[in-house]
Short mmCIF file of C-alpha atoms in Angstrom, two decimals:
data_model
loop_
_atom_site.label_atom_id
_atom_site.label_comp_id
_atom_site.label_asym_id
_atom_site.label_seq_id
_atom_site.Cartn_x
_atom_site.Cartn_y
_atom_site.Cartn_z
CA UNK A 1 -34.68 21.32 -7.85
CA UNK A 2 -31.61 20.22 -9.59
CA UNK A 3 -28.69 22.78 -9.30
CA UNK A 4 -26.85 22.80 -13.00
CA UNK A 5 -22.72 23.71 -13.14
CA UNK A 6 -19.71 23.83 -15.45
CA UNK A 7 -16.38 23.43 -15.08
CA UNK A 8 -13.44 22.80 -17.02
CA UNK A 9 -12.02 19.38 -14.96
CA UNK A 10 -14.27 17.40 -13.13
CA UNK A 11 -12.61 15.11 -11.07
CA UNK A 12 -14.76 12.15 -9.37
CA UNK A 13 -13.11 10.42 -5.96
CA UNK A 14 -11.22 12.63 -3.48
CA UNK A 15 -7.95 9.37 -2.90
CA UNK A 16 -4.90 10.09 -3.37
CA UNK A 17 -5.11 10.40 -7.17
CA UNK A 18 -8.03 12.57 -7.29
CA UNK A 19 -7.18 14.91 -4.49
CA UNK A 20 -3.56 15.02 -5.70
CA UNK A 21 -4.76 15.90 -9.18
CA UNK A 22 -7.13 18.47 -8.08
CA UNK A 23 -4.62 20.76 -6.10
CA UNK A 24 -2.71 20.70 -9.02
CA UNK A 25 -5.13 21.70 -11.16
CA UNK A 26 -5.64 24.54 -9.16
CA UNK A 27 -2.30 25.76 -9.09
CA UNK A 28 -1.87 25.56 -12.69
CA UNK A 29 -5.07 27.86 -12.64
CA UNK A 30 -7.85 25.39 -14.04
CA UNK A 31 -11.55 25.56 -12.64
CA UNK A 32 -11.93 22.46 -10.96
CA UNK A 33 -14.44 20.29 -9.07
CA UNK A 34 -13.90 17.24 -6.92
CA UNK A 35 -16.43 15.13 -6.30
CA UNK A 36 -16.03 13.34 -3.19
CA UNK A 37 -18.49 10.56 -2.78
CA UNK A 38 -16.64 7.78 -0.94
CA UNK A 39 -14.09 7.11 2.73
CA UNK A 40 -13.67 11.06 2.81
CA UNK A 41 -10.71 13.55 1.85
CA UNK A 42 -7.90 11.53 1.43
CA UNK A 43 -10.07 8.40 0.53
CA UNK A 44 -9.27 4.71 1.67
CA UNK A 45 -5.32 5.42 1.79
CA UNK A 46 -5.84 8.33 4.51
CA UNK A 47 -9.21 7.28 6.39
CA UNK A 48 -9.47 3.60 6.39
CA UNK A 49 -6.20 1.83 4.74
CA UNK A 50 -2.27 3.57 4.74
CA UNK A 51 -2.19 5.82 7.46
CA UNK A 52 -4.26 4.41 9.66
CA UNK A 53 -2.79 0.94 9.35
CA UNK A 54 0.41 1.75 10.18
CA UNK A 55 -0.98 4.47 13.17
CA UNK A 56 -1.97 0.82 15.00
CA UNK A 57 0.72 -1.13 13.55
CA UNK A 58 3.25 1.79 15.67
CA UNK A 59 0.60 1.26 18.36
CA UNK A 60 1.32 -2.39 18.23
CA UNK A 61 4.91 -2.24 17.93
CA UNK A 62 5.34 0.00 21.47
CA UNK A 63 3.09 -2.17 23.59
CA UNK A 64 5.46 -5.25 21.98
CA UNK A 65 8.23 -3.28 23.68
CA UNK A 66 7.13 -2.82 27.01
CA UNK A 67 5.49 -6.41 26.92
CA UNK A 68 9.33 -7.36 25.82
CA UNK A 69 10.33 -5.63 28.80
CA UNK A 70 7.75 -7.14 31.11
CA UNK A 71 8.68 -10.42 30.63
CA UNK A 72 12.29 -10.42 31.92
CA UNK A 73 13.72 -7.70 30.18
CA UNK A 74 15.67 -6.20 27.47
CA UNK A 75 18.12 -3.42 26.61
CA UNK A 76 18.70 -3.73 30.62
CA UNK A 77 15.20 -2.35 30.61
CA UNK A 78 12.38 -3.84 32.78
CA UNK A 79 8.80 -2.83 32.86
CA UNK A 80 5.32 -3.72 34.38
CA UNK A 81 3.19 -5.85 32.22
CA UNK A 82 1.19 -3.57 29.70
CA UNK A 83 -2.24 -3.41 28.91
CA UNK A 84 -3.98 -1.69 25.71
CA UNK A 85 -7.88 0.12 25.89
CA UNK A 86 -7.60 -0.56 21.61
CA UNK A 87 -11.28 1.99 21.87
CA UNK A 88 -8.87 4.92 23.36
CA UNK A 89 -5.64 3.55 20.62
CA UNK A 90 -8.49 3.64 17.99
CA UNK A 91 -9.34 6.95 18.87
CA UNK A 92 -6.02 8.37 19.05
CA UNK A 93 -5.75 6.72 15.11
CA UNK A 94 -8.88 8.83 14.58
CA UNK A 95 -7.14 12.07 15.42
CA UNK A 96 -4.70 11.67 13.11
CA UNK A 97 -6.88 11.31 9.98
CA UNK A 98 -9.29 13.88 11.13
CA UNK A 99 -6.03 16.30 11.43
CA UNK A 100 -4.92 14.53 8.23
CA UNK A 101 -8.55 15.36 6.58
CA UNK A 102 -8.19 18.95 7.49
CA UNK A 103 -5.06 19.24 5.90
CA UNK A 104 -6.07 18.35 2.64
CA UNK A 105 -9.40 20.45 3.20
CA UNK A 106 -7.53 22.89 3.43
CA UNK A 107 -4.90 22.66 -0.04
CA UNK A 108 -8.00 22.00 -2.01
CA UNK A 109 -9.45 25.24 -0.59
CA UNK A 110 -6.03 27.05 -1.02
CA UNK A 111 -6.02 26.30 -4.37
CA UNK A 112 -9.00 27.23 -5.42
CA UNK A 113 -11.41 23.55 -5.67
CA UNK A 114 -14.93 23.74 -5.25
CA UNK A 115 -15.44 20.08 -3.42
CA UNK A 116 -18.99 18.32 -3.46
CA UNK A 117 -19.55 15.74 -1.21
CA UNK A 118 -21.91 13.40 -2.23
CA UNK A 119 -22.29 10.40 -4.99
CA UNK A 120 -21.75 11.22 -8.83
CA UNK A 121 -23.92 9.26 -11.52
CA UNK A 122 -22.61 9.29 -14.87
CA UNK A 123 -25.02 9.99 -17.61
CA UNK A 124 -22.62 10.33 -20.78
CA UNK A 125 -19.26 10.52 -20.49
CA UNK A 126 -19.24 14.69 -19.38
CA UNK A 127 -21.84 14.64 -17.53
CA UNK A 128 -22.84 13.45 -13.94
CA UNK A 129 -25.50 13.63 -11.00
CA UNK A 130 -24.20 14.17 -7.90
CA UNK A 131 -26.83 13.27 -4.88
CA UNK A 132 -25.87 15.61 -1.87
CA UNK A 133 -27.52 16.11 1.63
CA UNK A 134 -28.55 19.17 -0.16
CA UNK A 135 -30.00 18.06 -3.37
CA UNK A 136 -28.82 17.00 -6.59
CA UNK A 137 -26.02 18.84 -8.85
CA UNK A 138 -26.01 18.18 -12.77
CA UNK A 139 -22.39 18.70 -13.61
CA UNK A 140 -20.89 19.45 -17.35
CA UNK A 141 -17.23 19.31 -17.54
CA UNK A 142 -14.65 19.57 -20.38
CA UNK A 143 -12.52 17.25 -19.14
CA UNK A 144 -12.73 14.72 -16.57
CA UNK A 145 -10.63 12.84 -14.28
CA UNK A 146 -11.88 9.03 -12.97
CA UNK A 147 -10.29 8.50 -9.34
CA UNK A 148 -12.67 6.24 -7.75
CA UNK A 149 -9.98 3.81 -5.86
CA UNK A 150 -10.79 0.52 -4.91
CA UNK A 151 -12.53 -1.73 -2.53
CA UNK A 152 -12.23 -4.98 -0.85
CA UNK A 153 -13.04 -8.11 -2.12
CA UNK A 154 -15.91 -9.77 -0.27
CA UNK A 155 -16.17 -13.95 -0.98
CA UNK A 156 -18.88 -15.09 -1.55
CA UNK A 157 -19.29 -17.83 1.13
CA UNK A 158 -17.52 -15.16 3.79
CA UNK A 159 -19.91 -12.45 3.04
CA UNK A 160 -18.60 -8.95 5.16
CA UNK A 161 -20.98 -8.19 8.17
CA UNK A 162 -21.14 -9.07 11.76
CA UNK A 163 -17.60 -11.11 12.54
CA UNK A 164 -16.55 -11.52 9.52
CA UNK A 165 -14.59 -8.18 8.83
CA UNK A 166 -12.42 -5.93 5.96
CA UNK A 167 -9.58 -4.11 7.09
CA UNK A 168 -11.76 -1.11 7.32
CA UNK A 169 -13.52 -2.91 10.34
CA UNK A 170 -10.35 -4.47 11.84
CA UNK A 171 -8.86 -0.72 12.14
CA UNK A 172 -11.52 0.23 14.65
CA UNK A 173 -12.17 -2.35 16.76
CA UNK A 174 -13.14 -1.43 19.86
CA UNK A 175 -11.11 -4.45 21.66
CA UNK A 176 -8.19 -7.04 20.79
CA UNK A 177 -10.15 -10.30 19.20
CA UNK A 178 -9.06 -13.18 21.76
CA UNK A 179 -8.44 -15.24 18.73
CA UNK A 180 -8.27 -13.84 15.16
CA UNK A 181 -7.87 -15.90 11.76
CA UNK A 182 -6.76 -13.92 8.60
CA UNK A 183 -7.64 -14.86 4.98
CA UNK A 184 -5.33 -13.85 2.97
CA UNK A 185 -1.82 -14.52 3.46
CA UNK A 186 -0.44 -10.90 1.24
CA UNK A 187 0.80 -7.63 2.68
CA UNK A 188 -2.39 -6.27 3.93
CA UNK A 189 -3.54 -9.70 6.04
CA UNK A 190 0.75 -10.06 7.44
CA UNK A 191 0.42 -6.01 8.27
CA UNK A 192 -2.82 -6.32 10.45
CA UNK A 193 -2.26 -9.98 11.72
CA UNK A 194 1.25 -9.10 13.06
CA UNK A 195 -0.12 -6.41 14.69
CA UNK A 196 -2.78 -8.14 16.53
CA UNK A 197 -0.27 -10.87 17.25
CA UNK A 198 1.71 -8.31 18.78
CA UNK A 199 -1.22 -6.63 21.09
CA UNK A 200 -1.83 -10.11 22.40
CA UNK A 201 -4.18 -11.90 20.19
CA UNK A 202 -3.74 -15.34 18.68
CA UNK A 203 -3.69 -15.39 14.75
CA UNK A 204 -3.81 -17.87 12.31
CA UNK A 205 -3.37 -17.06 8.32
CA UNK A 206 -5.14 -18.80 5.94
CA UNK A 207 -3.48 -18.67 2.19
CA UNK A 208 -4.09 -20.28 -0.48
CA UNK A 209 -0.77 -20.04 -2.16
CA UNK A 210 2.12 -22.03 -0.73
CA UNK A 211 3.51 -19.27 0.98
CA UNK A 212 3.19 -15.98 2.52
CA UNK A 213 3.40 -12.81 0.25
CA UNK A 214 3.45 -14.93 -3.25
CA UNK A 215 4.64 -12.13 -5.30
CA UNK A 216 7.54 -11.33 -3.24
CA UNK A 217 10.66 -13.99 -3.69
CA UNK A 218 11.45 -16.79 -1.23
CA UNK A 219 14.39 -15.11 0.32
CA UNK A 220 12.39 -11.18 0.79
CA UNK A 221 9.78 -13.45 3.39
CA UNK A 222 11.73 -15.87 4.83
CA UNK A 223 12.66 -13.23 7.09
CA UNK A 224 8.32 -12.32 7.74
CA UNK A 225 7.93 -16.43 8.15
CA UNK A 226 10.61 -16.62 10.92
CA UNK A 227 8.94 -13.49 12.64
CA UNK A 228 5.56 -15.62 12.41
CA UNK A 229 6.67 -19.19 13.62
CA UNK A 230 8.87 -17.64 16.33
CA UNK A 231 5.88 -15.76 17.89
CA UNK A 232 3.58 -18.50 17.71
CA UNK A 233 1.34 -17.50 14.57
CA UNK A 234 -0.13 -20.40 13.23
CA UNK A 235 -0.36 -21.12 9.25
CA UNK A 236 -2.21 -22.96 6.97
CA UNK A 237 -0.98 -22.69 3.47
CA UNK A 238 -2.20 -24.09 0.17
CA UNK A 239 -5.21 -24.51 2.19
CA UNK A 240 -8.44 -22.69 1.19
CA UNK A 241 -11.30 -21.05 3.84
CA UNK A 242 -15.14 -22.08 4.04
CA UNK A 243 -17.84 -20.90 5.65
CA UNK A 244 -17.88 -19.51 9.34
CA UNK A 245 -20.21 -20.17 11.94
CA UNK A 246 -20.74 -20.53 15.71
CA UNK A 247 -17.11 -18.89 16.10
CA UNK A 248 -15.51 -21.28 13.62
CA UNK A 249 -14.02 -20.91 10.63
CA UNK A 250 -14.01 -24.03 8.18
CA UNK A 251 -11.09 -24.70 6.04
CA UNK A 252 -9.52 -27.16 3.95
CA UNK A 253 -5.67 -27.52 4.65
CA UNK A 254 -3.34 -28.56 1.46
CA UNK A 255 -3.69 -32.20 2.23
CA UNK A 256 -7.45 -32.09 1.82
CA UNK A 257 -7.98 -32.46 5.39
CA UNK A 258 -11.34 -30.25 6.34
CA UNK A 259 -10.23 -28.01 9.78
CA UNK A 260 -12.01 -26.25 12.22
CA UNK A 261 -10.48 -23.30 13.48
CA UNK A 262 -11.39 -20.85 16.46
CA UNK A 263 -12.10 -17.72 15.65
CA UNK A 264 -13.65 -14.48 17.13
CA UNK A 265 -12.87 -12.30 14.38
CA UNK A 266 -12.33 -13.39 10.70
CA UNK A 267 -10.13 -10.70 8.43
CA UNK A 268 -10.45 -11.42 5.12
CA UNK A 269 -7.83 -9.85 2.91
CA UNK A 270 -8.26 -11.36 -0.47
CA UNK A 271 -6.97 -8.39 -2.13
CA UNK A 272 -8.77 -5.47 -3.45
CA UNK A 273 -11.02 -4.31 -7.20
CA UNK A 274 -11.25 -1.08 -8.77
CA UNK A 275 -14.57 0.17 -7.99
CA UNK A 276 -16.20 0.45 -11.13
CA UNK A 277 -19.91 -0.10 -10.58
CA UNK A 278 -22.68 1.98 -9.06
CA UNK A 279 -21.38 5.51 -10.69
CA UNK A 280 -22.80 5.02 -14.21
CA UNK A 281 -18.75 3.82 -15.70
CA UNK A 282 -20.96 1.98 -18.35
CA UNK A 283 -22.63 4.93 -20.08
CA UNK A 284 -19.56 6.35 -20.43
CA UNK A 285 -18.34 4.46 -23.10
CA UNK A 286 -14.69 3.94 -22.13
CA UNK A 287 -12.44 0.74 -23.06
CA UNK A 288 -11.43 -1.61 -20.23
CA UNK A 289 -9.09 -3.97 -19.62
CA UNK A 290 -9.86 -6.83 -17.72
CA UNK A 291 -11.39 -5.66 -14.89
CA UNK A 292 -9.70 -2.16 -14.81
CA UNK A 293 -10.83 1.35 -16.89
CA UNK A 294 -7.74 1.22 -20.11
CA UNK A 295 -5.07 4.15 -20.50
CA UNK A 296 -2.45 4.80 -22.48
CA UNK A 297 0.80 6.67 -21.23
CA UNK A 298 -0.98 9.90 -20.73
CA UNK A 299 -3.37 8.25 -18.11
CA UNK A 300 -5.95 9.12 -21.03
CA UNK A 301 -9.32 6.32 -21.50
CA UNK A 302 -10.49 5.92 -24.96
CA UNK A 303 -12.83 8.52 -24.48
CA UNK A 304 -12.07 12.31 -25.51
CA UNK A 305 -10.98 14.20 -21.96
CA UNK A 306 -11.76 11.13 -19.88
CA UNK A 307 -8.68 10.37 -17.78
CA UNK A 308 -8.46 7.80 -15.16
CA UNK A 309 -5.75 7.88 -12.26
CA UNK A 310 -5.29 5.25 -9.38
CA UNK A 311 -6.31 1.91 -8.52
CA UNK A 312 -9.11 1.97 -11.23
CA UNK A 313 -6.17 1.74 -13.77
CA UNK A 314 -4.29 -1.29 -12.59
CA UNK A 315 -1.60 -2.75 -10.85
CA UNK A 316 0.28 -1.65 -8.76
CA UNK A 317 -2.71 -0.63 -6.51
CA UNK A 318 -0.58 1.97 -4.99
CA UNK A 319 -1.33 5.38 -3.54
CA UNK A 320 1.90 6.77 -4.60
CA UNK A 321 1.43 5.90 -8.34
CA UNK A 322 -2.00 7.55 -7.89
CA UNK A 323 -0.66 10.51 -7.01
CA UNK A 324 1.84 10.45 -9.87
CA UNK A 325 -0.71 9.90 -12.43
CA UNK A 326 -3.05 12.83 -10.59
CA UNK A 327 -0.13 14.61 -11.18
CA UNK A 328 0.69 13.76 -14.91
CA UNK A 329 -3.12 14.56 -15.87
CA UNK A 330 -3.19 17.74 -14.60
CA UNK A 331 -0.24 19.19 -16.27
CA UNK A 332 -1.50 17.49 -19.72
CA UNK A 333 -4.87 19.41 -19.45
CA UNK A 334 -3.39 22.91 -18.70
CA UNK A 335 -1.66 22.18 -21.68
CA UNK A 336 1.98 20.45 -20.65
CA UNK A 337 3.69 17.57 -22.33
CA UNK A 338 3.74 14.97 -20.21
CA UNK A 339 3.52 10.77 -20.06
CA UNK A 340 3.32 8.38 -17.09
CA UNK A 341 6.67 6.38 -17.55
CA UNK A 342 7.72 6.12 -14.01
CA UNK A 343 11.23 3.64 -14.39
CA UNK A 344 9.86 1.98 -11.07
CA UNK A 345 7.26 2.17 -8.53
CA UNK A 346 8.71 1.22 -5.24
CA UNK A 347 6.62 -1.35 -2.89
CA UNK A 348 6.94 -1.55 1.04
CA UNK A 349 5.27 -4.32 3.58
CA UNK A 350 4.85 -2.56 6.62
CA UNK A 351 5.25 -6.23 7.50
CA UNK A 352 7.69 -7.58 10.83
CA UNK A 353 10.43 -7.05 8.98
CA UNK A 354 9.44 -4.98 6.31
CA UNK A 355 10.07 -5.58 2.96
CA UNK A 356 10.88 -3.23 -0.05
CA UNK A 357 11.18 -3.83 -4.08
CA UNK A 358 11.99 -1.67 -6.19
CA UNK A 359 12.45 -2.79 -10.16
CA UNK A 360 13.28 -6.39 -11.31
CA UNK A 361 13.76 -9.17 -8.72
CA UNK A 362 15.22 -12.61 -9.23
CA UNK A 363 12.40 -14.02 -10.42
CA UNK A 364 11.97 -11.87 -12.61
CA UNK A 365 15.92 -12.24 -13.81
CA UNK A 366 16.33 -16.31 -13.21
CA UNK A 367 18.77 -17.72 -15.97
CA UNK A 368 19.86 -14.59 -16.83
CA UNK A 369 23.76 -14.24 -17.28
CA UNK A 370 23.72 -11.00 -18.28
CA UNK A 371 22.92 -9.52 -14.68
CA UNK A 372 25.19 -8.99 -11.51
CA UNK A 373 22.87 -10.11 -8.20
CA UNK A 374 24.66 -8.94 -4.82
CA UNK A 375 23.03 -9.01 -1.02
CA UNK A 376 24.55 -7.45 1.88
CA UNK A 377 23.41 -8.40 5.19
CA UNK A 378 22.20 -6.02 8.18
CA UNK A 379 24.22 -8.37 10.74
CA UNK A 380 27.06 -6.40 9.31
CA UNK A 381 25.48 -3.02 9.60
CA UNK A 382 26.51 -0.89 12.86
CA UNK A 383 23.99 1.04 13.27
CA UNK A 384 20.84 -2.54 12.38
CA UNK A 385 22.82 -3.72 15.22
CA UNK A 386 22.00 -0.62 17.75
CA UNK A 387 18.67 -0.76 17.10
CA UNK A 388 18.00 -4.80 17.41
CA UNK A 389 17.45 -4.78 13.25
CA UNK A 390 20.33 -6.43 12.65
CA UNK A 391 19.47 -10.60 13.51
CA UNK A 392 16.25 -11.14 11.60
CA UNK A 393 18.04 -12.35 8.56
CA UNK A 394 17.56 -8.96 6.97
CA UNK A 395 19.51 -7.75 4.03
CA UNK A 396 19.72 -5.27 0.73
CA UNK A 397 19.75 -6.93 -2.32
CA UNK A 398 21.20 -5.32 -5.69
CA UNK A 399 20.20 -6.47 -9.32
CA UNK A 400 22.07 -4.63 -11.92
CA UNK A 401 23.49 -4.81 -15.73
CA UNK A 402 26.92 -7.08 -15.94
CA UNK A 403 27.88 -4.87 -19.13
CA UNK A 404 26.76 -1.39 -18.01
CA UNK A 405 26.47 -1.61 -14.28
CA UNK A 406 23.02 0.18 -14.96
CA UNK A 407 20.51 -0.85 -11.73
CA UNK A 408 17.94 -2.97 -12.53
CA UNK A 409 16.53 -3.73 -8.91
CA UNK A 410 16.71 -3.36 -5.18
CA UNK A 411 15.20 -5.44 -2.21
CA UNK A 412 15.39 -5.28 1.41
CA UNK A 413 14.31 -6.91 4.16
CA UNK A 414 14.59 -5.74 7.61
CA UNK A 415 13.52 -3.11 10.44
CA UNK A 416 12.58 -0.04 9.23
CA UNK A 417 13.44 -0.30 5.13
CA UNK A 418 10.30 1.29 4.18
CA UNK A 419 12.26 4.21 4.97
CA UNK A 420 15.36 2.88 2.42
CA UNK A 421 12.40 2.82 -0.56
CA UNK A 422 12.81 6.75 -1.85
CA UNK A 423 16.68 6.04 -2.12
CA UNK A 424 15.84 2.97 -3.77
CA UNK A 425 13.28 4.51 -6.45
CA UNK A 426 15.44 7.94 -6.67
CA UNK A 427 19.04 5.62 -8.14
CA UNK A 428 16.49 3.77 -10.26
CA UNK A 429 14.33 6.85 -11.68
CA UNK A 430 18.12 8.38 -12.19
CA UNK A 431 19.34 5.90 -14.00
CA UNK A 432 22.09 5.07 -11.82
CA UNK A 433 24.78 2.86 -12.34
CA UNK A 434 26.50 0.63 -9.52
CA UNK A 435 29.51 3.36 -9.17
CA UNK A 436 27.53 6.32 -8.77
CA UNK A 437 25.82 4.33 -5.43
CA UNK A 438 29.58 2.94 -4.37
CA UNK A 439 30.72 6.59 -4.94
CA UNK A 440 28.08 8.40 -2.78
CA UNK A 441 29.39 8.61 0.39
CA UNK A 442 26.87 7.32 3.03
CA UNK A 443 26.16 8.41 6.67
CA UNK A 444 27.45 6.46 9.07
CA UNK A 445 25.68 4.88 11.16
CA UNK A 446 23.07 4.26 9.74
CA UNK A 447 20.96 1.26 7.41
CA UNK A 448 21.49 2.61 4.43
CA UNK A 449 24.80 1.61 4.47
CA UNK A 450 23.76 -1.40 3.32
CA UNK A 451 22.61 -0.28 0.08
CA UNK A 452 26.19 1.19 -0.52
CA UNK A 453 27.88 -2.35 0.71
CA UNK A 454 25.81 -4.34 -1.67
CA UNK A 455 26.95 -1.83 -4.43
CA UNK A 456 30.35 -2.15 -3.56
CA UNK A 457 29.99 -5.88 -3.66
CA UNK A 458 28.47 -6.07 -7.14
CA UNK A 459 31.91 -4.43 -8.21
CA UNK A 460 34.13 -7.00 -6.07
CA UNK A 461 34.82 -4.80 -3.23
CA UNK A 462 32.76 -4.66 -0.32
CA UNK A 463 34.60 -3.19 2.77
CA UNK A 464 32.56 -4.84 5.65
CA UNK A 465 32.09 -8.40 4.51
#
């Protein structure tokens, strides 16, 4: 027997966007449901992509440490060589999204959100299925909110299954692959192939484009290129991947030269789609665009009360503009005025260094003489220096207006600037100018003195260079 219910906001996928949108649907005091049909609470960011990627990336960067310290020391600090049970570092990884999990259980259920799990089915464009270990729901809504994320892109001649794996598989393996070639040169294949370099397997990257992380500029991954050649990861670029068989991975390097390379594991990390099939999207009746559901600045589809928030709207596929846009939607149904019109949406690589953008970058401003460009490096900074960040060719780069000063863009390179990237978004969203950085005064020691150096030296006065 079919169970029938009503609601004023339906929201389908429980990500970042949908779960985001739903607990603040309940505190503005609508009757919502989430439908949560996919990784779990939290979706792919919390269960099988953000957090647990960078749980075993920190994994990976401690046993580099005491493997640093094995072999002949450093910091004055020696150690015995290290050895990693990745089933036990796995399930320490698995703690922290199941406490992660409960936590968001938990706001949803604070505030008031009846959550289904199971799989909606869209009949019309208010009303779905949902198939639960229970039985089936038929759900009416007023308005409702599309969240369903995104998924990795399988090739066809590398078809997931067995050793061929997605990041969801390479996040809990049960033991380091011997040797492990990635497929996909971008942030998500660097992430997970530097960590495995770092646990003790050997990687090579396979990328089509000429080099590594293509839609960052030359000088942002020089520094990620130097971290790969000095520890001995191999790469093949402009060269494109085959089939795999009997533990070999075909490829064809940039000269046209067909390879064979070893490989117990193959990561492919082409990059990722919306999900838009299997939930009934096409008896809705909503415009797309390209591949992705269409919105306007109100994260609105061409559809009456259909909203869509996340990766099913577009680039950038990022959980933080998912949550924004869950955000936006919200307020807009319980009746606020609000668009999405973020100035910038800041980008990390959790890569070895990491690398931040934030705004317009020097591609994006080449033969421009309108615009001030100005890099500080962290071989300068006190406190990069402390912490061994400082000799990686790292640096903050600032982009800004030559007539107003107004900041156009900010990049960094180095140890630990994912934790720079709020700063860098926060100037931006304020519309800051180049004086109002040089006249906050910054903590000492620390990195983010480099974002106030570069400021000063876009005005002609640096202090430490």
């Amino acid at each position: 027997m079919t169970q029938t219910l009503k609601t004023k906001v339906l929201i389908i996928g429980a990500g970042t966007g949908g779960y985001v949108a739903g607990i603040r649907c309940g505190q503005l005091g609508l009757d919502t449901v989430l439908v949560d049909g996919g990784d779990g609470l939290g979706g792919t960011c919390l269960n099988v992509g953000c957090i647990p990627s960078k749980a075993i990336i920190h994994a990976a960067g401690k046993f580099e440490t005491v493997a640093k310290a094995a072999g002949g020391g450093t910091l004055g600090i020696t150690a015995a060589a290290p050895a990693i049970d990745l089933s036990q570092t796995v399930a320490w990884k698995d703690g922290i999204v199941r406490k992660l999990n409960a936590g968001v259980a938990a706001l949803l259920k604070k505030a008031k959100v009846k959550v289904i799990k199971g799989w909606a089915e869209f009949a019309d464009a208010k009303t779905c299925v949902v198939k639960t270990d229970e039985g089936d729901i038929r759900i009416t809504a007023e308005h409702v909110i599309l969240a369903t994320g995104s998924e990795p892109v399988e090739l066809p001649f590398l078809p997931f299954g067995g050793d061929v794996i997605s990041s969801t598989e390479a996040l809990s393996l049960s033991e380091v692959p011997k040797k492990l070639v990635v497929v996909g040169g971008g942030y998500i294949g660097l992430e997970l192939g530097i960590a495995f370099r770092k646990l003790g397997a050997e990687v090579a990257i396979v990328e089509m484009a000429e080099r590594i992380l293509p839609l960052y500029d030359k000088a942002l991954t020089d520094p990620v290129a130097k971290w790969l050649e000095k520890h001995g990861v191999e790469l093949h670029l402009g060269a494109r991947a085959g089939g795999f068989g009997d533990g070999k991975l075909s490829i064809t390097a940039k000269d046209g030269e067909p390879l064979q390379l070893d490989a117990d594991r193959v990561l492919v990390t082409v990059g990722r789609r919306p999900r838009t099939s299997g939930w009934g999207l096409e008896n809705m009746g909503v415009a797309m665009a390209g591949p992705f559901v269409k919105i306007d600045q109100r994260c609105a589809t061409s559809m009456k009360n259909v909203w869509a928030v996340g990766d099913l709207t577009g680039e950038p596929m990022l959980a933080h503009k998912g949550s924004a846009q869950g955000e936006v939607v919200a307020e807009i149904i319980a009746g606020h005025d609000r668009i999405f019109d973020p100035v910038t949406i800041a980008a990390v690589c959790f890569t070895e260094p990491e690398i931040v953008s934030a705004g317009l970058g020097p591609n994006e401003v080449a033969g421009r003489d309108d615009v001030i460009q100005s890099v500080f490096p962290f071989a300068a900074i006190g406190r990069a220096l402390a912490i061994e960040a400082g000799e990686d060719g790292g640096f903050v780069r600032v982009i800004a207006s030559k007539a107003d000063h107004r900041i156009l863009g900010i990049q960094a390179v180095g140890q630990h600037v994912s934790e720079l990237s709020n700063s860098f978004a926060q100037m931006m969203e304020m519309g800051a100018v180049l004086e109002d950085v040089a006249g906050t005064i910054h903590v000492h020691p620390t990195l983010g003195e480099a974002f106030h150096e570069a400021s000063l030296r876009a005005l002609g006065h640096a202090i430490h260079i």
